[in-house]
Coordinates of C-alpha atoms in Angstrom, one line a residue:
X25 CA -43.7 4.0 -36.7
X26 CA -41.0 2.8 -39.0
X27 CA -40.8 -1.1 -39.7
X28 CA -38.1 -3.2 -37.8
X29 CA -35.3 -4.6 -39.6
X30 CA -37.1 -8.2 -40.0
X31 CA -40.4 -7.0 -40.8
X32 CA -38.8 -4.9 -44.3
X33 CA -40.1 -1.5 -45.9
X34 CA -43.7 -2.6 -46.6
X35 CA -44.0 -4.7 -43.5
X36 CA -44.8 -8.0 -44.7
X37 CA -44.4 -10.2 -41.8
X38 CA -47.3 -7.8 -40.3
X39 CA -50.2 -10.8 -39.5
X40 CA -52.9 -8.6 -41.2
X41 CA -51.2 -7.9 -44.4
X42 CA -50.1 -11.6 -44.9
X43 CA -53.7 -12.2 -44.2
X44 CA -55.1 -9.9 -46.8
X45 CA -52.3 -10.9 -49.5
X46 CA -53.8 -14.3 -49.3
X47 CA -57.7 -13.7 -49.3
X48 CA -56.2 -11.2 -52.4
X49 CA -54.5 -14.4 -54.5
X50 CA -57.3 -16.3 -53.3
X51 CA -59.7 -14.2 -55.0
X52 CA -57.5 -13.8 -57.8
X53 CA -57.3 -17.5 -58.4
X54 CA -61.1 -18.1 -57.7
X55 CA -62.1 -15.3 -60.1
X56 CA -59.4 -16.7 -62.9
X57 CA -61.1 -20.5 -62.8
X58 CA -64.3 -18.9 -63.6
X59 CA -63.1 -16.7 -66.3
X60 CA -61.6 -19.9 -67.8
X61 CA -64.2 -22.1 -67.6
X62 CA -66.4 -19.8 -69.2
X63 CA -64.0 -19.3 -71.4
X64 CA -63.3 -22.4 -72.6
X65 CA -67.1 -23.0 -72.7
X66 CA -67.5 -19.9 -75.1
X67 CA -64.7 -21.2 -77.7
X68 CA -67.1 -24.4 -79.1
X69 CA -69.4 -21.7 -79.9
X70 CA -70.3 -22.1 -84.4
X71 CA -69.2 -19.4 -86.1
X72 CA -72.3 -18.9 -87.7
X73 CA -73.1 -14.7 -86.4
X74 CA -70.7 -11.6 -85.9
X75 CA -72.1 -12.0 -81.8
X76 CA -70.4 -15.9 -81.2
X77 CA -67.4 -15.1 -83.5
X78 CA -66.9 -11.9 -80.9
X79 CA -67.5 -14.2 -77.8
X80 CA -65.1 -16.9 -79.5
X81 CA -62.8 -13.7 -80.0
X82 CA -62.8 -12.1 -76.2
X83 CA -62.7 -15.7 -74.4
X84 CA -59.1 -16.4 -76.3
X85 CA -58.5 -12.7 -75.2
X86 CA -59.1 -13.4 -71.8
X87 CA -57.1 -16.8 -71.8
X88 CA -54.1 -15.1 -73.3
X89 CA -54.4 -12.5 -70.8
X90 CA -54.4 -14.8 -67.1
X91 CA -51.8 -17.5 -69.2
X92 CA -49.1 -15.5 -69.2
X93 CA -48.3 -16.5 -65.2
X94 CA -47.1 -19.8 -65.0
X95 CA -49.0 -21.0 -62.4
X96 CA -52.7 -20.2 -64.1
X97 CA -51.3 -21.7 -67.3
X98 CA -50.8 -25.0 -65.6
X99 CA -54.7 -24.3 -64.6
X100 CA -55.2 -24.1 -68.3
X101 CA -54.4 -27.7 -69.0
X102 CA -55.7 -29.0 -66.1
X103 CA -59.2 -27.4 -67.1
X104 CA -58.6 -28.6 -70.5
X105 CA -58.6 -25.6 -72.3
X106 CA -55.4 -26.2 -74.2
X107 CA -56.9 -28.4 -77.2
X108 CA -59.4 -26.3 -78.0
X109 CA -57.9 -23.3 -78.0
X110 CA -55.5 -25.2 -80.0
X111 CA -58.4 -26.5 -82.3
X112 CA -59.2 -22.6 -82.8
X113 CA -55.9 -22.5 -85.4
X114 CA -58.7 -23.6 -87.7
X115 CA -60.8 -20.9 -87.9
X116 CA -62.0 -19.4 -91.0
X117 CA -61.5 -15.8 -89.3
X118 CA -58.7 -14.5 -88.7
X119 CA -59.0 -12.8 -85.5
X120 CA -59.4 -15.7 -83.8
X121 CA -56.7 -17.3 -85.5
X122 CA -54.1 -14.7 -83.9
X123 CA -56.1 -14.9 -80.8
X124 CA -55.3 -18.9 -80.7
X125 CA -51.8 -18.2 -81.3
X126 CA -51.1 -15.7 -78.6
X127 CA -53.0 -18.7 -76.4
X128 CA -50.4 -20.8 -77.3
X129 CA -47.2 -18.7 -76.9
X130 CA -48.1 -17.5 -73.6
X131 CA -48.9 -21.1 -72.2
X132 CA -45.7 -22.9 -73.6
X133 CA -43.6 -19.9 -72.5
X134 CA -41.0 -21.9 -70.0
X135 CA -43.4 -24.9 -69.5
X136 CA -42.4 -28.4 -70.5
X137 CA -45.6 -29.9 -69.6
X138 CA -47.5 -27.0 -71.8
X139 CA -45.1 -27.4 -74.9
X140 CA -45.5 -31.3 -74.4
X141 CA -49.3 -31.1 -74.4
X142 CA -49.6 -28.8 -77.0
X143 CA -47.1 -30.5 -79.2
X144 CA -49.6 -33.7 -78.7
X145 CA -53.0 -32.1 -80.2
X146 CA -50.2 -31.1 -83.1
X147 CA -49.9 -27.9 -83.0
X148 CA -46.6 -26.8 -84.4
X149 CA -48.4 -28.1 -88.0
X150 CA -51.3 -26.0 -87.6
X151 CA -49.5 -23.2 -86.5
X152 CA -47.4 -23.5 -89.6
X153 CA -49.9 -23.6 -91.9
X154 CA -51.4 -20.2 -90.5
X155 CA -47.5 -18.6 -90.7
X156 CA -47.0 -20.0 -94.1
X157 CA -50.2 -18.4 -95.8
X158 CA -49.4 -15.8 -97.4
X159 CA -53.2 -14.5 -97.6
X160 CA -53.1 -14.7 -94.2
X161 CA -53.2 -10.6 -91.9
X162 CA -49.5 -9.6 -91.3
X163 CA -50.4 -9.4 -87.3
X164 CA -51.6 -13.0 -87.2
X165 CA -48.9 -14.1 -89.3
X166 CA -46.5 -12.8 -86.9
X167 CA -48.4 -13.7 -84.1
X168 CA -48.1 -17.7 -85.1
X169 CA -44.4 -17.1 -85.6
X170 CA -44.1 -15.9 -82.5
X171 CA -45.6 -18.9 -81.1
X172 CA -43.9 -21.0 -82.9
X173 CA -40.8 -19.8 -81.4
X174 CA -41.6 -20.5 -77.8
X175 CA -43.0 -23.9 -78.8
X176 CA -39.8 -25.5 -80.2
X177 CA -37.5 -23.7 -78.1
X178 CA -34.8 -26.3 -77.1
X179 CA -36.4 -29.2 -78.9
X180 CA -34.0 -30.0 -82.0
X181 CA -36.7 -32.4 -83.3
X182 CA -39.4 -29.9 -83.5
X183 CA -36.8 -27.3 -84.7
X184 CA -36.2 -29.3 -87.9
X185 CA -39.9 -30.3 -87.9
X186 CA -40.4 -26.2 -88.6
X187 CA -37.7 -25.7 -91.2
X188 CA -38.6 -29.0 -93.4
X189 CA -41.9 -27.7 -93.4
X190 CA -41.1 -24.5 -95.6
X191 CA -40.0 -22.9 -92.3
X192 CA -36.6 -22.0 -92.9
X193 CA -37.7 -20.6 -96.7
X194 CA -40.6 -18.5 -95.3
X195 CA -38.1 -17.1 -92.5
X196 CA -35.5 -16.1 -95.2
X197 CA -38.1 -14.2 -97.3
X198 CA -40.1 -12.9 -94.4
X199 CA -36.6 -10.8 -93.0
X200 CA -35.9 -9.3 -96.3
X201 CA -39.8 -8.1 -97.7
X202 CA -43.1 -7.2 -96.5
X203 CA -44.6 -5.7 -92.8
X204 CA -41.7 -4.3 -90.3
X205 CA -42.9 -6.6 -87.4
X206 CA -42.4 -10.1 -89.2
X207 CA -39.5 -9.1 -90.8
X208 CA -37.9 -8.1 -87.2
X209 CA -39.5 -11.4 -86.0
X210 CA -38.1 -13.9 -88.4
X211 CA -34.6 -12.3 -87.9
X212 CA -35.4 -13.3 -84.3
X213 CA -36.3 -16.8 -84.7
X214 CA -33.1 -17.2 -87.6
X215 CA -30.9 -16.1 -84.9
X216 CA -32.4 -18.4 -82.4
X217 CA -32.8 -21.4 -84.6
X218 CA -28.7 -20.5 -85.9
X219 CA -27.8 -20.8 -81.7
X220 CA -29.5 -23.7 -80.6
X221 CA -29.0 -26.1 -83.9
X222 CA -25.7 -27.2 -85.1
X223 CA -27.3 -28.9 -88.1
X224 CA -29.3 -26.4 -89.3
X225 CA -25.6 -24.2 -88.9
X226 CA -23.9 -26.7 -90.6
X227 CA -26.5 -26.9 -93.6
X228 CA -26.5 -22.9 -94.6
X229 CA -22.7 -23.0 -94.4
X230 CA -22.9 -26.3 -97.1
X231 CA -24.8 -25.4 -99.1
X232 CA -23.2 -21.6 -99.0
X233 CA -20.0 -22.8 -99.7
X234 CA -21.4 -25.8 -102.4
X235 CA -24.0 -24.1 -104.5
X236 CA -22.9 -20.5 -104.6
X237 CA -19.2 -20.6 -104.2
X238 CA -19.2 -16.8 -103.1
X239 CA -21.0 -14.7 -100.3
X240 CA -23.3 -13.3 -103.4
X241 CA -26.5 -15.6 -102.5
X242 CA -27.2 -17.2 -100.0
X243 CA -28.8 -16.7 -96.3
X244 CA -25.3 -14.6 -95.1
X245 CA -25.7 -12.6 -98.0
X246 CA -29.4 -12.0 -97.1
X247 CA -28.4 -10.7 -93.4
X248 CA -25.8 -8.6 -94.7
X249 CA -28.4 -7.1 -97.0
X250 CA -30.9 -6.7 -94.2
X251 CA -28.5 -5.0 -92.0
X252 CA -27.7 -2.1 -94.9
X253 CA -31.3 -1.8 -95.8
X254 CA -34.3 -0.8 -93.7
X255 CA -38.0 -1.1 -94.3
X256 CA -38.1 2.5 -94.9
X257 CA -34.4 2.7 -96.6
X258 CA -32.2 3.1 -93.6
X259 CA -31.3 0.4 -91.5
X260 CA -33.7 -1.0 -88.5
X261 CA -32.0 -1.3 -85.1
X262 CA -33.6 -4.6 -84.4
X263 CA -33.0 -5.9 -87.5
X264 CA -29.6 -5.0 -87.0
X265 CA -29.3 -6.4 -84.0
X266 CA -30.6 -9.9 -84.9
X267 CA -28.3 -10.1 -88.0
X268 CA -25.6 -9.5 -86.4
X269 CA -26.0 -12.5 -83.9
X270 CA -27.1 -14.5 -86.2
X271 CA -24.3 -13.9 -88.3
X272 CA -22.0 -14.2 -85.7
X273 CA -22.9 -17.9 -84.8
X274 CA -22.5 -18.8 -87.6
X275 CA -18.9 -17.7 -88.8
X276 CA -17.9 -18.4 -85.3
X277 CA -19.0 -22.0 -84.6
X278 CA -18.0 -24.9 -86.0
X279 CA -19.1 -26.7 -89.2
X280 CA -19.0 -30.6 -88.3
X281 CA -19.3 -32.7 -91.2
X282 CA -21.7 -35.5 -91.6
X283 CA -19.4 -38.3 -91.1
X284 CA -17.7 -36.8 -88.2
X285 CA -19.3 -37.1 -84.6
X286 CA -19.8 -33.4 -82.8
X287 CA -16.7 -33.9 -80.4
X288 CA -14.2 -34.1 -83.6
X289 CA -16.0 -31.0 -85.0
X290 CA -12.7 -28.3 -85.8
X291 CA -12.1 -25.6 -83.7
X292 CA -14.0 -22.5 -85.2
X293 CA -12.7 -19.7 -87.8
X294 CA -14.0 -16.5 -87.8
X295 CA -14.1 -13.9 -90.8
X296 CA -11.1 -11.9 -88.6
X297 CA -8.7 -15.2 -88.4
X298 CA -9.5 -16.3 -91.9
X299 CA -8.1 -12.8 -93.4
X300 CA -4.7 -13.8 -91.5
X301 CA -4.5 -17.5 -92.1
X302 CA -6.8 -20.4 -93.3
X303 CA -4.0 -22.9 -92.3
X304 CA -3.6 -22.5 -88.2
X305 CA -7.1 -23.7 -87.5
X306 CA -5.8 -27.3 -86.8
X307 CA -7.9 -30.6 -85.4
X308 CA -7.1 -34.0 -84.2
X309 CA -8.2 -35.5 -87.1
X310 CA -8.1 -35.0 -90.9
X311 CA -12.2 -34.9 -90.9
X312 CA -11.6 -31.9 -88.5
X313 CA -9.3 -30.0 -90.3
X314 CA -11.4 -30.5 -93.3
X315 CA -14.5 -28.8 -91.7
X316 CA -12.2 -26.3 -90.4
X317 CA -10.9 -25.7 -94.1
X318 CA -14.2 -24.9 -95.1
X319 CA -15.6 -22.6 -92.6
X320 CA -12.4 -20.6 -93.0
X321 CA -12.7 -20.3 -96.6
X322 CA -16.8 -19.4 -96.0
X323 CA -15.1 -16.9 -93.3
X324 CA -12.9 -15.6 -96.1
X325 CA -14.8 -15.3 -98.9
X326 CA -17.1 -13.4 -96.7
X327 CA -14.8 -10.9 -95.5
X328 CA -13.3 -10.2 -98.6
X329 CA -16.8 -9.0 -100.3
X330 CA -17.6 -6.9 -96.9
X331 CA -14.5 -6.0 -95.9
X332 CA -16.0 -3.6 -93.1
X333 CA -18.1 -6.3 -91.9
X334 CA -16.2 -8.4 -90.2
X335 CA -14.9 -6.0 -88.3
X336 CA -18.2 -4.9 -86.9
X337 CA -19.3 -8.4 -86.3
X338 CA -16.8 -8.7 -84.0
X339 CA -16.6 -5.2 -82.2
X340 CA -20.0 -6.0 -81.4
X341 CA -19.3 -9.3 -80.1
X342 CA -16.8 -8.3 -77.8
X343 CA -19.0 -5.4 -76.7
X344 CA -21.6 -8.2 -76.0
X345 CA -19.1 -10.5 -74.4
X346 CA -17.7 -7.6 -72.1
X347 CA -21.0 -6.3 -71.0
X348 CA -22.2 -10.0 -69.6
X349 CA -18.8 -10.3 -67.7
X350 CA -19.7 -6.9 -66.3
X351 CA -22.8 -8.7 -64.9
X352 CA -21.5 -12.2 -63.9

């Protein structure tokens, strides 16, 4: 017969399902701590023969694999498998390398206590080091990006951490040159890093507007050029996307200055306002308006060597704005 209103299309308030569903997650559970703590077990193994260097390889595999739910990554740490899956970042093959990386991205993924833990047995450094060789395979490289991005997600200090350490200079190569995956992937993490840092915002547009004194060089020259150009010649719809936003955030939010605390930061200029007027951008305070002077004159200077740009920064942008209004 057809289920009741209260017991739903697949009847779960039905005492023998709820039964099973448990002895299922039960088993499920049971069967992941054993798979981790051999695991874990498998990844002090010397790398000394192709047979423990393919053990070493399948246990991060199989880590990876159960980490991805929130609830077995917790298990993770509590097992202590964090650090030495961590502690794999070192290895002279490169396999496991990527394997330790996608680890560490699916355990930090949304956890506090995982990023906290993992940020502890320094891993952002090691991770860097594998992103920043350049010897390194193009699917590891992108794979310790990749976790790098979910480990200093909302943490300013690590965000800067990443960018001091060649970060920001391997990102800004990586999105113009080489494999289509880490190029889409640093565009990604520019974007993300351009959203969630105002001082990192603030630098590009300084030293924009201070050392090249037109939209010729510079990081907004670099996503306009990735946005025309493609890996195989025509533009890459990812790529595009990514540029766009990042773009976007930055001629749209405001450039504070470093004397001036964030709440007297100027109202923001975009490349459509500054082609109208750089005066009506107005502050509270001189410092204001002077920040506001020179993200309108970035704005400008921008526009006027992409004309067309500008206005499909912002067509997009209101496509993007009208589209979450449609869901809220």
């Amino acid at each position: 017969s057809a289920p009741t209103a209260g017991e739903g299309a697949l009847g779960v308030l039905d005492p023998e399902r709820m039964a099973f569903l448990r002895n299922a997650f039960a088993e499920m559970l049971e069967n992941t701590t054993d798979v981790f703590a051999t695991a874990i077990s498998r990844l002090s193994l010397p790398e000394d023969c192709e047979a423990n260097i393919s053990l070493k390889e399948r246990a991060l595999f199989a880590i990876a694999d159960r980490t991805e739910q929130m609830d077995i990554a917790e298990g993770l740490l509590n097992m202590g498998g964090l650090e030495p899956s961590i502690a794999c970042l070192a290895s002279n093959h490169s396999i496991i390398r990527q394997r330790a990386a996608e680890v560490i991205a699916a355990a930090v993924q949304n956890l506090d206590r995982l990023k906290e833990a993992a940020h502890n047995a320094s891993a952002l450094p090691k991770l860097i080091a594998v992103y920043v060789n350049r010897y390194e395979s193009h699917e590891t490289r992108s794979k310790a990006l990749h976790a790098i991005s979910a480990l200093i997600q909302g943490n300013s200090s690590a965000e800067l951490s990443f960018l001091f350490n060649q970060g920001l200079a391997m990102v800004r190569c990586d999105m113009q040159i080489g494999d289509v995956r880490i190029r889409r992937k640093a565009l990604f993490v520019l974007s993300q890093l351009f959203r969630s840092n105002a001082i990192l915002r603030a630098a590009v547009m300084q030293i924009q507007d201070g050392d090249n004194k037109t939209a010729e060089k510079g990081v907004l020259r670099e996503l306009v050029q990735v946005m025309t150009v493609g890996p195989e010649g025509l533009p890459d719809a990812q790529m595009v996307e990514f540029a766009i936003s990042a773009i976007v955030t930055l001629l749209d939010s405001p450039t504070p200055t470093a004397t001036a605390p964030p709440s007297e930061s100027a109202t923001s200029a975009t490349a459509t306002s500054a082609t109208a007027t750089s005066t009506n951008a107005t502050s509270g305070n001189a410092t204001g308006a002077t920040a506001t002077t020179r993200t309108s004159v970035q704005a400008l200077r921008l526009h006027e060597q992409f004309p067309n740009l500008s206005l499909l920064l912002h067509k997009r942008r209101d496509d993007l704005f009208a589209a979450n209004a449609t869901i809220h």
